[in-house]
């Protein structure tokens, strides 16, 4: 199955940058110095952009492509009340996929109940709810495309 987002949306832009940076290091072996080189800037400038949340949009698009992560994009979309889903291919979901969906939606409902009790903050609740919405939206789009699945290349 395609990548889905079962993790909560980051609660701040700084946290989103840090998550993208960690993903780039873990999955693509790109440290900050190498990311800065590929972005055509210096490591000091890249650190400044991350620390002050002031990365230019032209660099942000390249950042997302280089890191291979969507934490910053998901954070920005969530601030406008939108969700981000990876385009599904129309392949049949497995039982594990449905169990993961159930766990994600259950976590979202639990977060909402905790928020209503006053034991969870707003940003964490929104992050969990967005993760649930993204997972449900992915499965919805996957079912829509089931009649015409994409070829694997």
mmCIF file of N, CA, C and O in Angstrom, residues 100-146:
data_model
loop_
_atom_site.group_PDB
_atom_site.id
_atom_site.type_symbol
_atom_site.label_atom_id
_atom_site.label_comp_id
_atom_site.label_asym_id
_atom_site.label_seq_id
_atom_site.Cartn_x
_atom_site.Cartn_y
_atom_site.Cartn_z
ATOM 1 N N UNK A 100 -4.639 -0.968 10.858
ATOM 2 C CA UNK A 100 -3.922 0.292 11.077
ATOM 3 C C UNK A 100 -4.885 1.464 11.002
ATOM 4 O O UNK A 100 -4.798 2.405 11.799
ATOM 5 N N UNK A 101 -5.815 1.428 10.049
ATOM 6 C CA UNK A 101 -6.831 2.476 9.936
ATOM 7 C C UNK A 101 -7.665 2.524 11.212
ATOM 8 O O UNK A 101 -7.917 3.598 11.766
ATOM 9 N N UNK A 102 -8.097 1.370 11.672
ATOM 10 C CA UNK A 102 -8.925 1.308 12.877
ATOM 11 C C UNK A 102 -8.179 1.882 14.081
ATOM 12 O O UNK A 102 -8.743 2.639 14.869
ATOM 13 N N UNK A 103 -6.907 1.543 14.223
ATOM 14 C CA UNK A 103 -6.114 2.061 15.339
ATOM 15 C C UNK A 103 -5.958 3.578 15.248
ATOM 16 O O UNK A 103 -6.069 4.283 16.262
ATOM 17 N N UNK A 104 -5.733 4.090 14.039
ATOM 18 C CA UNK A 104 -5.562 5.522 13.851
ATOM 19 C C UNK A 104 -6.846 6.273 14.186
ATOM 20 O O UNK A 104 -6.822 7.296 14.880
ATOM 21 N N UNK A 105 -7.975 5.774 13.694
ATOM 22 C CA UNK A 105 -9.259 6.426 13.972
ATOM 23 C C UNK A 105 -9.590 6.307 15.464
ATOM 24 O O UNK A 105 -10.098 7.262 16.065
ATOM 25 N N UNK A 106 -9.284 5.170 16.062
ATOM 26 C CA UNK A 106 -9.515 4.998 17.496
ATOM 27 C C UNK A 106 -8.683 5.998 18.303
ATOM 28 O O UNK A 106 -9.182 6.594 19.268
ATOM 29 N N UNK A 107 -7.425 6.192 17.908
ATOM 30 C CA UNK A 107 -6.577 7.179 18.585
ATOM 31 C C UNK A 107 -7.144 8.586 18.442
ATOM 32 O O UNK A 107 -7.093 9.391 19.380
ATOM 33 N N UNK A 108 -7.690 8.893 17.260
ATOM 34 C CA UNK A 108 -8.277 10.216 17.028
ATOM 35 C C UNK A 108 -9.492 10.432 17.925
ATOM 36 O O UNK A 108 -9.657 11.502 18.526
ATOM 37 N N UNK A 109 -10.325 9.430 18.036
ATOM 38 C CA UNK A 109 -11.517 9.551 18.889
ATOM 39 C C UNK A 109 -11.105 9.653 20.353
ATOM 40 O O UNK A 109 -11.667 10.450 21.115
ATOM 41 N N UNK A 110 -10.108 8.877 20.749
ATOM 42 C CA UNK A 110 -9.590 8.978 22.114
ATOM 43 C C UNK A 110 -9.047 10.356 22.418
ATOM 44 O O UNK A 110 -9.269 10.909 23.507
ATOM 45 N N UNK A 111 -8.333 10.936 21.453
ATOM 46 C CA UNK A 111 -7.795 12.285 21.635
ATOM 47 C C UNK A 111 -8.928 13.297 21.782
ATOM 48 O O UNK A 111 -8.859 14.207 22.612
ATOM 49 N N UNK A 112 -9.973 13.142 20.989
ATOM 50 C CA UNK A 112 -11.116 14.046 21.088
ATOM 51 C C UNK A 112 -11.782 13.938 22.462
ATOM 52 O O UNK A 112 -12.113 14.954 23.086
ATOM 53 N N UNK A 113 -11.955 12.730 22.942
ATOM 54 C CA UNK A 113 -12.547 12.540 24.279
ATOM 55 C C UNK A 113 -11.655 13.151 25.361
ATOM 56 O O UNK A 113 -12.158 13.801 26.289
ATOM 57 N N UNK A 114 -10.334 12.958 25.233
ATOM 58 C CA UNK A 114 -9.407 13.558 26.198
ATOM 59 C C UNK A 114 -9.477 15.077 26.154
ATOM 60 O O UNK A 114 -9.419 15.744 27.195
ATOM 61 N N UNK A 115 -9.596 15.636 24.965
ATOM 62 C CA UNK A 115 -9.709 17.090 24.830
ATOM 63 C C UNK A 115 -10.987 17.596 25.503
ATOM 64 O O UNK A 115 -10.968 18.602 26.219
ATOM 65 N N UNK A 116 -12.090 16.888 25.285
ATOM 66 C CA UNK A 116 -13.359 17.297 25.885
ATOM 67 C C UNK A 116 -13.322 17.182 27.406
ATOM 68 O O UNK A 116 -14.011 17.935 28.103
ATOM 69 N N UNK A 117 -12.519 16.254 27.946
ATOM 70 C CA UNK A 117 -12.335 16.127 29.398
ATOM 71 C C UNK A 117 -11.373 17.178 29.939
ATOM 72 O O UNK A 117 -11.244 17.344 31.142
ATOM 73 N N UNK A 118 -10.641 17.821 29.030
ATOM 74 C CA UNK A 118 -9.676 18.827 29.449
ATOM 75 C C UNK A 118 -8.304 18.271 29.770
ATOM 76 O O UNK A 118 -7.485 18.956 30.379
ATOM 77 N N UNK A 119 -8.021 17.035 29.338
ATOM 78 C CA UNK A 119 -6.722 16.427 29.653
ATOM 79 C C UNK A 119 -5.751 16.443 28.475
ATOM 80 O O UNK A 119 -4.629 15.965 28.611
ATOM 81 N N UNK A 120 -6.168 16.946 27.316
ATOM 82 C CA UNK A 120 -5.289 17.010 26.148
ATOM 83 C C UNK A 120 -5.399 18.395 25.531
ATOM 84 O O UNK A 120 -6.493 18.972 25.463
ATOM 85 N N UNK A 121 -4.283 18.918 25.070
ATOM 86 C CA UNK A 121 -4.277 20.264 24.499
ATOM 87 C C UNK A 121 -4.838 20.284 23.075
ATOM 88 O O UNK A 121 -4.976 19.249 22.420
ATOM 89 N N UNK A 122 -5.150 21.454 22.609
ATOM 90 C CA UNK A 122 -5.781 21.665 21.306
ATOM 91 C C UNK A 122 -4.928 21.154 20.153
ATOM 92 O O UNK A 122 -5.416 20.447 19.270
ATOM 93 N N UNK A 123 -3.639 21.506 20.134
ATOM 94 C CA UNK A 123 -2.776 21.130 19.008
ATOM 95 C C UNK A 123 -2.609 19.620 18.892
ATOM 96 O O UNK A 123 -2.634 19.066 17.794
ATOM 97 N N UNK A 124 -2.442 18.945 20.014
ATOM 98 C CA UNK A 124 -2.311 17.483 19.977
ATOM 99 C C UNK A 124 -3.599 16.839 19.481
ATOM 100 O O UNK A 124 -3.564 15.872 18.712
ATOM 101 N N UNK A 125 -4.719 17.380 19.921
ATOM 102 C CA UNK A 125 -6.014 16.856 19.478
ATOM 103 C C UNK A 125 -6.178 17.045 17.982
ATOM 104 O O UNK A 125 -6.574 16.118 17.262
ATOM 105 N N UNK A 126 -5.865 18.238 17.498
ATOM 106 C CA UNK A 126 -5.978 18.500 16.057
ATOM 107 C C UNK A 126 -5.055 17.594 15.258
ATOM 108 O O UNK A 126 -5.419 17.111 14.184
ATOM 109 N N UNK A 127 -3.862 17.340 15.773
ATOM 110 C CA UNK A 127 -2.924 16.451 15.089
ATOM 111 C C UNK A 127 -3.468 15.038 14.963
ATOM 112 O O UNK A 127 -3.392 14.413 13.899
ATOM 113 N N UNK A 128 -4.038 14.522 16.041
ATOM 114 C CA UNK A 128 -4.599 13.168 16.009
ATOM 115 C C UNK A 128 -5.823 13.109 15.090
ATOM 116 O O UNK A 128 -5.998 12.141 14.341
ATOM 117 N N UNK A 129 -6.683 14.114 15.153
ATOM 118 C CA UNK A 129 -7.863 14.135 14.283
ATOM 119 C C UNK A 129 -7.466 14.226 12.812
ATOM 120 O O UNK A 129 -8.059 13.559 11.960
ATOM 121 N N UNK A 130 -6.448 15.024 12.509
ATOM 122 C CA UNK A 130 -5.984 15.126 11.121
ATOM 123 C C UNK A 130 -5.422 13.804 10.624
ATOM 124 O O UNK A 130 -5.661 13.408 9.481
ATOM 125 N N UNK A 131 -4.691 13.096 11.475
ATOM 126 C CA UNK A 131 -4.150 11.790 11.081
ATOM 127 C C UNK A 131 -5.287 10.823 10.762
ATOM 128 O O UNK A 131 -5.227 10.072 9.776
ATOM 129 N N UNK A 132 -6.348 10.842 11.568
ATOM 130 C CA UNK A 132 -7.505 9.989 11.303
ATOM 131 C C UNK A 132 -8.195 10.356 10.000
ATOM 132 O O UNK A 132 -8.557 9.479 9.206
ATOM 133 N N UNK A 133 -8.370 11.657 9.767
ATOM 134 C CA UNK A 133 -9.001 12.107 8.523
ATOM 135 C C UNK A 133 -8.169 11.727 7.302
ATOM 136 O O UNK A 133 -8.709 11.294 6.277
ATOM 137 N N UNK A 134 -6.852 11.883 7.396
ATOM 138 C CA UNK A 134 -5.980 11.537 6.278
ATOM 139 C C UNK A 134 -6.059 10.044 5.954
ATOM 140 O O UNK A 134 -6.124 9.666 4.782
ATOM 141 N N UNK A 135 -6.065 9.221 6.975
ATOM 142 C CA UNK A 135 -6.147 7.775 6.752
ATOM 143 C C UNK A 135 -7.479 7.388 6.116
ATOM 144 O O UNK A 135 -7.527 6.587 5.175
ATOM 145 N N UNK A 136 -8.560 7.943 6.636
ATOM 146 C CA UNK A 136 -9.878 7.656 6.052
ATOM 147 C C UNK A 136 -9.968 8.164 4.614
ATOM 148 O O UNK A 136 -10.499 7.471 3.738
ATOM 149 N N UNK A 137 -9.435 9.349 4.363
ATOM 150 C CA UNK A 137 -9.477 9.904 3.005
ATOM 151 C C UNK A 137 -8.662 9.050 2.038
ATOM 152 O O UNK A 137 -9.058 8.855 0.883
ATOM 153 N N UNK A 138 -7.534 8.523 2.499
ATOM 154 C CA UNK A 138 -6.725 7.667 1.642
ATOM 155 C C UNK A 138 -7.509 6.418 1.254
ATOM 156 O O UNK A 138 -7.551 6.038 0.083
ATOM 157 N N UNK A 139 -8.135 5.786 2.229
ATOM 158 C CA UNK A 139 -8.909 4.576 1.938
ATOM 159 C C UNK A 139 -10.102 4.882 1.044
ATOM 160 O O UNK A 139 -10.436 4.094 0.156
ATOM 161 N N UNK A 140 -10.732 6.032 1.247
ATOM 162 C CA UNK A 140 -11.850 6.419 0.383
ATOM 163 C C UNK A 140 -11.391 6.562 -1.060
ATOM 164 O O UNK A 140 -12.002 6.027 -1.990
ATOM 165 N N UNK A 141 -10.287 7.266 -1.271
ATOM 166 C CA UNK A 141 -9.765 7.452 -2.623
ATOM 167 C C UNK A 141 -9.286 6.128 -3.216
ATOM 168 O O UNK A 141 -9.427 5.899 -4.430
ATOM 169 N N UNK A 142 -8.755 5.250 -2.393
ATOM 170 C CA UNK A 142 -8.306 3.955 -2.872
ATOM 171 C C UNK A 142 -9.493 3.122 -3.368
ATOM 172 O O UNK A 142 -9.401 2.451 -4.394
ATOM 173 N N UNK A 143 -10.605 3.178 -2.651
ATOM 174 C CA UNK A 143 -11.808 2.455 -3.082
ATOM 175 C C UNK A 143 -12.335 3.046 -4.388
ATOM 176 O O UNK A 143 -12.749 2.306 -5.292
ATOM 177 N N UNK A 144 -12.301 4.372 -4.523
ATOM 178 C CA UNK A 144 -12.742 5.011 -5.763
ATOM 179 C C UNK A 144 -11.938 4.526 -6.967
ATOM 180 O O UNK A 144 -12.473 4.364 -8.057
ATOM 181 N N UNK A 145 -10.641 4.302 -6.776
ATOM 182 C CA UNK A 145 -9.760 3.906 -7.876
ATOM 183 C C UNK A 145 -9.682 2.396 -8.071
ATOM 184 O O UNK A 145 -8.980 1.928 -8.948
ATOM 185 N N UNK A 146 -10.414 1.625 -7.271
ATOM 186 C CA UNK A 146 -10.305 0.163 -7.320
ATOM 187 C C UNK A 146 -10.688 -0.414 -8.681
ATOM 188 O O UNK A 146 -10.151 -1.437 -9.096
#
